[in-house]
C-alpha cells in the first residue's frame, strides 16, 4: 500500500494538513503547513512534500497555483490514523446515553429518539434504515376497534411496538377485535415475524377454516405487517444541518439528493456482514456522484440479530473521530439494552 511508502515526515505533514483543513476549510498551502505544523522546514521543502503527496494521490489542487485539498485517498489515510489513536469524550457520550432512550415502547419513537441523539451529538444529517423487521419477535397482537370502518392494529415486538390505523369492513365489531386480539396473541406470541410471514397462507387457511369470524381481522393484521416486512424503510433527520458546515453548493446538492432517495440510502447504508462502525469515503460509496461524500454507519444488533443500520451522511470534510465514536457508542448501548432483557425496556415505558 502507498501508506507504507510514506516517510514519517510525509505522514506527519499529511495528517496535520488534513486535520487543519477539516477544522477551518482553508486549502492546504506550504505556508499554512509551516506555521501550523513543520516550523523547522522551509516552505520550499514543504512545497516539494506537498507535490509528492499530490502525485501519490493524497491531495489535489483546486486550480493552478492554488492550495490543495484532500482526495478520498487522503481522507482514508486520515481516518485510519485518527481511529487508531482516537480518544473519545466520555462526558459527551454520557449525555448521548441520557438523550437516547425515551420513555416509550413505540418503535417509531424509539427510532426517533436514537436519531435525535446522534444528530444532537454530531450535527450532521442522521439516517436510520430499518431493514431487519423480519428478525423481530411478536409478543402480542392487539386490534382496537375505534369506530365503524376503522381499527388500530398494534403489534408488540421484543424491540418495540408498531401500530397503524386502517380502514376495516363495517361488519367487524368491537367484540370481534377483542376476541381476535386474545386468540392471535396466544397463537403468535414468541414467534419471529419472519415465521408468520413465511407461513402466511397456511395460517390464513387455518383461521378461515376454524375461526372464520376472525378472518377479516387477521387480514388487517397481515396488512400492517406487510407494510414493514417488504423492503427496508429509511428515515432522515437534520438535512438542514448541512447548512451549518462549509459545503460547496454542488456537493450539498448531491448529498441532499441522496438523503431524499430511499433506494440510495438503503444501498449506501447497507451493513450486511459488518459488525462495527464502517466509514466509506467518496467512491467507496459505490457511485461516482458521491465522490465528495462520507458515510459513517454501523449495524444495530438486538439479541444477536441485525435489525437496522444507523449513521450519518455528510461531506467528506467531517470530524471522523467524533462521529465514529458517537455511532459506536449508540450501537453498543442498544446492544447492552437488548442483553439487559425486558426489565430495562419496561423501565422505559410511560
Short mmCIF file of C-alpha atoms in Angstrom, two decimals:
data_model
loop_
_atom_site.label_atom_id
_atom_site.label_comp_id
_atom_site.label_asym_id
_atom_site.label_seq_id
_atom_site.Cartn_x
_atom_site.Cartn_y
_atom_site.Cartn_z
CA UNK A 1 0.00 0.00 0.00
CA UNK A 2 1.11 3.59 -0.64
CA UNK A 3 0.67 4.38 3.04
CA UNK A 4 3.61 2.09 3.78
CA UNK A 5 5.80 4.19 1.46
CA UNK A 6 5.09 7.41 3.32
CA UNK A 7 8.03 8.70 5.35
CA UNK A 8 7.37 9.81 8.90
CA UNK A 9 7.66 13.43 7.75
CA UNK A 10 5.10 12.93 4.99
CA UNK A 11 2.75 11.16 7.42
CA UNK A 12 3.01 13.99 9.94
CA UNK A 13 2.58 16.65 7.27
CA UNK A 14 -0.38 14.93 5.62
CA UNK A 15 -2.21 14.14 8.84
CA UNK A 16 -1.90 17.64 10.29
CA UNK A 17 -2.68 19.32 6.97
CA UNK A 18 -5.93 17.37 6.59
CA UNK A 19 -6.80 17.90 10.25
CA UNK A 20 -6.39 21.65 9.78
CA UNK A 21 -8.39 21.58 6.54
CA UNK A 22 -11.27 19.80 8.29
CA UNK A 23 -11.31 22.39 11.07
CA UNK A 24 -11.05 25.60 9.04
CA UNK A 25 -11.89 24.58 5.44
CA UNK A 26 -8.86 26.52 4.19
CA UNK A 27 -6.89 24.98 1.26
CA UNK A 28 -3.56 23.43 2.24
CA UNK A 29 -0.53 25.58 1.39
CA UNK A 30 3.16 25.32 2.25
CA UNK A 31 2.98 28.45 4.39
CA UNK A 32 -0.03 27.20 6.33
CA UNK A 33 1.69 23.84 6.99
CA UNK A 34 4.88 25.60 8.12
CA UNK A 35 3.02 27.88 10.52
CA UNK A 36 0.82 25.15 11.98
CA UNK A 37 2.99 22.02 11.95
CA UNK A 38 6.51 21.82 10.50
CA UNK A 39 8.10 25.03 11.80
CA UNK A 40 11.67 23.80 11.23
CA UNK A 41 11.29 23.19 7.46
CA UNK A 42 11.48 25.74 4.70
CA UNK A 43 8.42 26.48 2.62
CA UNK A 44 10.30 25.18 -0.43
CA UNK A 45 10.82 21.77 1.24
CA UNK A 46 7.20 21.64 2.35
CA UNK A 47 6.09 22.59 -1.17
CA UNK A 48 8.08 19.63 -2.53
CA UNK A 49 6.49 17.30 0.02
CA UNK A 50 3.01 18.54 -0.90
CA UNK A 51 3.77 17.98 -4.59
CA UNK A 52 4.91 14.45 -3.83
CA UNK A 53 1.73 13.75 -1.84
CA UNK A 54 -0.31 15.10 -4.74
CA UNK A 55 1.47 12.75 -7.15
CA UNK A 56 0.75 9.87 -4.78
CA UNK A 57 -2.95 10.75 -4.90
CA UNK A 58 -3.47 12.03 -1.34
CA UNK A 59 -4.03 15.67 -2.31
CA UNK A 60 -5.34 17.54 -5.32
CA UNK A 61 -5.08 21.13 -6.49
CA UNK A 62 -8.29 23.05 -6.96
CA UNK A 63 -6.72 25.36 -9.55
CA UNK A 64 -3.26 26.08 -10.89
CA UNK A 65 -1.17 27.96 -8.29
CA UNK A 66 -3.87 27.40 -5.65
CA UNK A 67 -3.75 25.45 -2.43
CA UNK A 68 -4.55 21.76 -2.22
CA UNK A 69 -7.41 19.78 -0.69
CA UNK A 70 -7.57 16.12 0.37
CA UNK A 71 -8.72 13.42 -2.05
CA UNK A 72 -10.75 10.40 -0.94
CA UNK A 73 -7.45 8.57 -0.60
CA UNK A 74 -6.15 11.36 1.64
CA UNK A 75 -9.24 11.24 3.82
CA UNK A 76 -8.93 7.46 4.03
CA UNK A 77 -5.36 7.84 5.34
CA UNK A 78 -6.56 10.44 7.84
CA UNK A 79 -9.46 8.27 9.03
CA UNK A 80 -7.23 5.22 9.52
CA UNK A 81 -4.72 7.25 11.53
CA UNK A 82 -7.42 9.03 13.54
CA UNK A 83 -9.31 5.89 14.55
CA UNK A 84 -6.05 4.21 15.52
CA UNK A 85 -5.26 6.87 18.11
CA UNK A 86 -8.65 8.40 18.86
CA UNK A 87 -9.57 9.46 22.40
CA UNK A 88 -13.28 9.90 22.94
CA UNK A 89 -15.13 12.48 25.01
CA UNK A 90 -16.70 10.27 27.69
CA UNK A 91 -18.71 13.09 29.26
CA UNK A 92 -20.20 13.99 25.89
CA UNK A 93 -21.11 10.35 25.25
CA UNK A 94 -22.79 10.12 28.65
CA UNK A 95 -25.11 12.93 27.54
CA UNK A 96 -25.92 10.95 24.39
CA UNK A 97 -26.96 8.00 26.56
CA UNK A 98 -29.33 10.19 28.58
CA UNK A 99 -30.98 11.55 25.45
CA UNK A 100 -31.12 8.32 23.52
CA UNK A 101 -33.73 6.24 25.31
CA UNK A 102 -37.05 8.00 25.62
CA UNK A 103 -39.75 6.59 27.89
CA UNK A 104 -41.68 4.87 25.14
CA UNK A 105 -42.33 1.44 23.74
CA UNK A 106 -43.37 2.67 20.29
CA UNK A 107 -40.83 1.52 17.70
CA UNK A 108 -41.02 4.68 15.58
CA UNK A 109 -40.50 6.84 18.69
CA UNK A 110 -37.51 4.72 19.76
CA UNK A 111 -36.00 5.20 16.29
CA UNK A 112 -36.76 8.91 16.56
CA UNK A 113 -35.01 9.30 19.93
CA UNK A 114 -31.91 7.40 18.73
CA UNK A 115 -31.71 9.54 15.57
CA UNK A 116 -32.14 12.75 17.57
CA UNK A 117 -29.38 11.72 19.97
CA UNK A 118 -26.92 11.12 17.12
CA UNK A 119 -27.97 14.31 15.34
CA UNK A 120 -27.51 16.35 18.50
CA UNK A 121 -24.07 14.91 19.18
CA UNK A 122 -22.68 15.11 15.63
CA UNK A 123 -24.62 17.97 13.98
CA UNK A 124 -24.75 16.00 10.72
CA UNK A 125 -27.79 14.52 8.90
CA UNK A 126 -28.62 11.23 10.59
CA UNK A 127 -30.02 8.23 8.75
CA UNK A 128 -31.81 5.22 10.22
CA UNK A 129 -32.56 2.30 7.90
CA UNK A 130 -34.86 -0.30 9.40
CA UNK A 131 -34.12 -3.43 7.38
CA UNK A 132 -34.44 -6.23 9.93
CA UNK A 133 -38.14 -6.16 10.75
CA UNK A 134 -38.36 -9.85 9.92
CA UNK A 135 -35.96 -10.60 12.80
CA UNK A 136 -38.28 -9.18 15.47
CA UNK A 137 -40.29 -11.48 17.72
CA UNK A 138 -44.01 -10.96 18.30
CA UNK A 139 -45.02 -10.50 21.95
CA UNK A 140 -48.69 -9.59 21.49
CA UNK A 141 -51.18 -8.56 18.81
CA UNK A 142 -53.94 -6.13 19.65
CA UNK A 143 -56.69 -4.95 17.34
CA UNK A 144 -58.50 -1.96 18.81
CA UNK A 145 -61.94 -1.01 17.49
CA UNK A 146 -62.04 2.76 17.04
CA UNK A 147 -65.28 3.37 15.17
CA UNK A 148 -67.22 1.70 12.42
CA UNK A 149 -64.90 1.24 9.46
CA UNK A 150 -61.67 1.96 11.35
CA UNK A 151 -59.41 -0.06 13.67
CA UNK A 152 -55.97 0.33 15.24
CA UNK A 153 -53.65 -2.65 14.75
CA UNK A 154 -50.93 -2.72 17.43
CA UNK A 155 -48.17 -5.33 17.19
CA UNK A 156 -45.87 -5.52 20.19
CA UNK A 157 -42.41 -6.93 19.50
CA UNK A 158 -39.33 -7.65 21.59
CA UNK A 159 -37.88 -4.28 20.48
CA UNK A 160 -40.95 -2.04 20.44
CA UNK A 161 -44.48 -1.72 19.16
CA UNK A 162 -45.66 -0.82 15.68
CA UNK A 163 -49.14 0.44 15.01
CA UNK A 164 -51.30 1.57 12.14
CA UNK A 165 -54.84 2.83 11.91
CA UNK A 166 -56.52 1.27 8.90
CA UNK A 167 -59.95 1.02 7.34
CA UNK A 168 -61.92 -2.12 8.05
CA UNK A 169 -65.11 -3.78 6.92
CA UNK A 170 -68.24 -2.40 8.57
CA UNK A 171 -69.06 -6.00 9.52
CA UNK A 172 -66.20 -6.11 12.03
CA UNK A 173 -67.37 -5.40 15.58
CA UNK A 174 -65.61 -4.39 18.77
CA UNK A 175 -66.18 -7.89 20.16
CA UNK A 176 -64.51 -9.40 17.07
CA UNK A 177 -61.47 -7.21 17.66
CA UNK A 178 -61.25 -8.00 21.38
CA UNK A 179 -61.61 -11.76 20.88
CA UNK A 180 -59.24 -11.86 17.92
CA UNK A 181 -56.59 -9.97 19.94
CA UNK A 182 -56.62 -12.65 22.65
CA UNK A 183 -56.54 -15.53 20.16
CA UNK A 184 -53.86 -14.07 17.86
CA UNK A 185 -51.63 -13.20 20.81
CA UNK A 186 -51.81 -16.78 22.07
CA UNK A 187 -51.04 -18.21 18.62
CA UNK A 188 -48.19 -15.89 17.61
CA UNK A 189 -46.54 -14.75 20.86
CA UNK A 190 -42.89 -15.82 20.88
CA UNK A 191 -42.76 -16.41 17.13
CA UNK A 192 -40.50 -14.39 14.80
CA UNK A 193 -42.32 -12.17 12.33
CA UNK A 194 -40.37 -14.00 9.61
CA UNK A 195 -42.09 -17.26 10.60
CA UNK A 196 -45.55 -15.72 10.43
CA UNK A 197 -44.99 -14.11 7.05
CA UNK A 198 -43.39 -17.20 5.50
CA UNK A 199 -46.35 -19.31 6.64
CA UNK A 200 -48.97 -16.67 5.99
CA UNK A 201 -51.05 -18.79 3.62
CA UNK A 202 -51.30 -21.77 5.95
CA UNK A 203 -52.20 -19.55 8.91
CA UNK A 204 -54.81 -17.73 6.83
CA UNK A 205 -56.32 -21.03 5.72
CA UNK A 206 -56.37 -22.40 9.27
CA UNK A 207 -58.11 -19.31 10.63
CA UNK A 208 -60.59 -19.35 7.74
CA UNK A 209 -61.50 -22.96 8.46
CA UNK A 210 -61.61 -22.91 12.28
CA UNK A 211 -62.26 -19.24 13.14
CA UNK A 212 -63.99 -17.78 10.09
CA UNK A 213 -65.44 -14.91 12.12
CA UNK A 214 -61.90 -13.56 12.65
CA UNK A 215 -60.65 -13.97 9.09
CA UNK A 216 -61.21 -10.31 8.20
CA UNK A 217 -59.45 -9.15 11.38
CA UNK A 218 -56.46 -11.37 10.58
CA UNK A 219 -56.22 -9.81 7.12
CA UNK A 220 -55.91 -6.39 8.79
CA UNK A 221 -53.01 -7.66 10.92
CA UNK A 222 -51.25 -9.03 7.84
CA UNK A 223 -51.83 -5.73 6.03
CA UNK A 224 -49.94 -3.85 8.75
CA UNK A 225 -47.14 -6.43 8.92
CA UNK A 226 -46.75 -6.28 5.15
CA UNK A 227 -46.10 -2.53 5.27
CA UNK A 228 -42.98 -3.08 7.37
CA UNK A 229 -41.95 -6.51 6.15
CA UNK A 230 -41.43 -5.86 2.46
CA UNK A 231 -38.38 -3.71 1.92
CA UNK A 232 -36.19 -1.54 4.12
CA UNK A 233 -37.58 1.70 5.50
CA UNK A 234 -35.34 4.72 5.95
CA UNK A 235 -35.78 7.89 7.98
CA UNK A 236 -33.62 11.02 7.89
CA UNK A 237 -33.21 13.73 10.48
CA UNK A 238 -31.36 17.02 10.20
CA UNK A 239 -30.93 17.61 6.45
CA UNK A 240 -30.72 21.35 7.15
CA UNK A 241 -27.69 20.69 9.41
CA UNK A 242 -25.65 20.65 6.20
CA UNK A 243 -26.02 24.43 6.23
CA UNK A 244 -24.03 24.56 9.48
CA UNK A 245 -20.93 23.31 7.64
CA UNK A 246 -18.89 24.91 4.83
CA UNK A 247 -20.08 22.78 1.90
CA UNK A 248 -19.94 23.73 -1.78
CA UNK A 249 -23.32 24.10 -3.49
CA UNK A 250 -22.79 21.17 -5.87
CA UNK A 251 -21.60 18.94 -3.05
CA UNK A 252 -24.56 19.90 -0.84
CA UNK A 253 -26.94 19.26 -3.73
CA UNK A 254 -25.53 15.76 -4.28
CA UNK A 255 -25.80 14.91 -0.58
CA UNK A 256 -29.38 16.20 -0.38
CA UNK A 257 -30.33 14.16 -3.46
CA UNK A 258 -29.03 11.04 -1.73
CA UNK A 259 -30.81 11.87 1.53
CA UNK A 260 -34.01 12.34 -0.45
CA UNK A 261 -33.77 8.92 -2.15
CA UNK A 262 -34.94 5.94 -0.11
CA UNK A 263 -33.34 3.45 -2.53
CA UNK A 264 -29.93 5.19 -2.47
CA UNK A 265 -29.98 5.44 1.32
CA UNK A 266 -30.78 1.76 1.68
CA UNK A 267 -27.88 0.97 -0.67
CA UNK A 268 -25.19 3.13 0.92
CA UNK A 269 -26.31 2.35 4.49
CA UNK A 270 -26.14 -1.41 3.98
CA UNK A 271 -24.22 -3.04 6.86
CA UNK A 272 -24.73 -6.68 5.94
CA UNK A 273 -21.76 -8.69 7.22
CA UNK A 274 -20.41 -5.71 9.18
CA UNK A 275 -20.07 -5.92 12.96
CA UNK A 276 -18.88 -2.41 13.89
CA UNK A 277 -18.52 1.14 12.62
CA UNK A 278 -17.69 1.44 8.92
CA UNK A 279 -16.58 4.61 7.17
CA UNK A 280 -16.98 4.98 3.42
CA UNK A 281 -15.48 8.00 1.69
CA UNK A 282 -16.16 9.22 -1.84
CA UNK A 283 -16.12 6.46 -4.44
CA UNK A 284 -16.10 3.86 -1.66
CA UNK A 285 -19.85 4.54 -1.52
CA UNK A 286 -20.23 2.89 -4.91
CA UNK A 287 -21.39 5.78 -7.13
CA UNK A 288 -19.25 8.36 -8.91
CA UNK A 289 -21.77 11.05 -7.99
CA UNK A 290 -20.87 10.56 -4.34
CA UNK A 291 -17.16 11.27 -4.70
CA UNK A 292 -17.15 14.05 -2.09
CA UNK A 293 -19.49 12.41 0.40
CA UNK A 294 -18.76 10.45 3.58
CA UNK A 295 -20.94 7.81 5.23
CA UNK A 296 -20.26 6.66 8.78
CA UNK A 297 -22.53 3.74 9.65
CA UNK A 298 -22.96 0.72 11.90
CA UNK A 299 -25.46 -2.12 12.30
CA UNK A 300 -27.91 -2.19 15.18
CA UNK A 301 -27.97 -5.66 16.65
CA UNK A 302 -30.67 -6.74 19.07
CA UNK A 303 -30.38 -10.07 20.87
CA UNK A 304 -27.83 -11.24 18.34
CA UNK A 305 -29.83 -10.29 15.23
CA UNK A 306 -29.37 -7.27 12.99
CA UNK A 307 -32.50 -5.14 12.88
CA UNK A 308 -31.29 -1.86 11.39
CA UNK A 309 -28.42 0.36 10.27
CA UNK A 310 -27.74 3.83 11.61
CA UNK A 311 -25.24 6.52 10.73
CA UNK A 312 -24.57 9.94 9.33
CA UNK A 313 -24.25 11.16 5.75
CA UNK A 314 -22.27 14.31 5.10
CA UNK A 315 -19.39 15.97 3.26
CA UNK A 316 -16.01 14.22 3.19
CA UNK A 317 -14.65 17.08 5.32
CA UNK A 318 -16.11 15.97 8.64
CA UNK A 319 -14.95 15.19 12.17
CA UNK A 320 -14.50 11.45 11.67
CA UNK A 321 -13.26 10.57 15.16
CA UNK A 322 -16.14 12.33 16.91
CA UNK A 323 -18.80 10.95 14.57
CA UNK A 324 -17.45 7.39 14.67
CA UNK A 325 -17.27 7.41 18.46
CA UNK A 326 -20.90 8.55 18.75
CA UNK A 327 -22.16 5.92 16.29
CA UNK A 328 -20.21 3.15 18.04
CA UNK A 329 -21.37 4.29 21.45
CA UNK A 330 -25.04 4.36 20.39
CA UNK A 331 -24.98 0.91 18.77
CA UNK A 332 -23.10 -0.59 21.73
CA UNK A 333 -25.65 0.89 24.14
CA UNK A 334 -28.55 -0.59 22.17
CA UNK A 335 -26.87 -3.98 22.24
CA UNK A 336 -26.45 -3.67 26.03
CA UNK A 337 -30.14 -2.81 26.39
CA UNK A 338 -31.12 -5.93 24.44
CA UNK A 339 -28.83 -8.12 26.54
CA UNK A 340 -30.26 -6.48 29.68
CA UNK A 341 -33.64 -8.03 28.90
CA UNK A 342 -37.22 -6.95 29.33
CA UNK A 343 -36.79 -5.25 32.68
CA UNK A 344 -34.75 -2.49 31.01
CA UNK A 345 -37.36 -1.99 28.34
CA UNK A 346 -40.26 -1.94 30.79
CA UNK A 347 -38.45 0.69 32.82
CA UNK A 348 -38.65 2.98 29.82
CA UNK A 349 -42.38 2.68 29.32
CA UNK A 350 -44.56 5.59 30.22
#
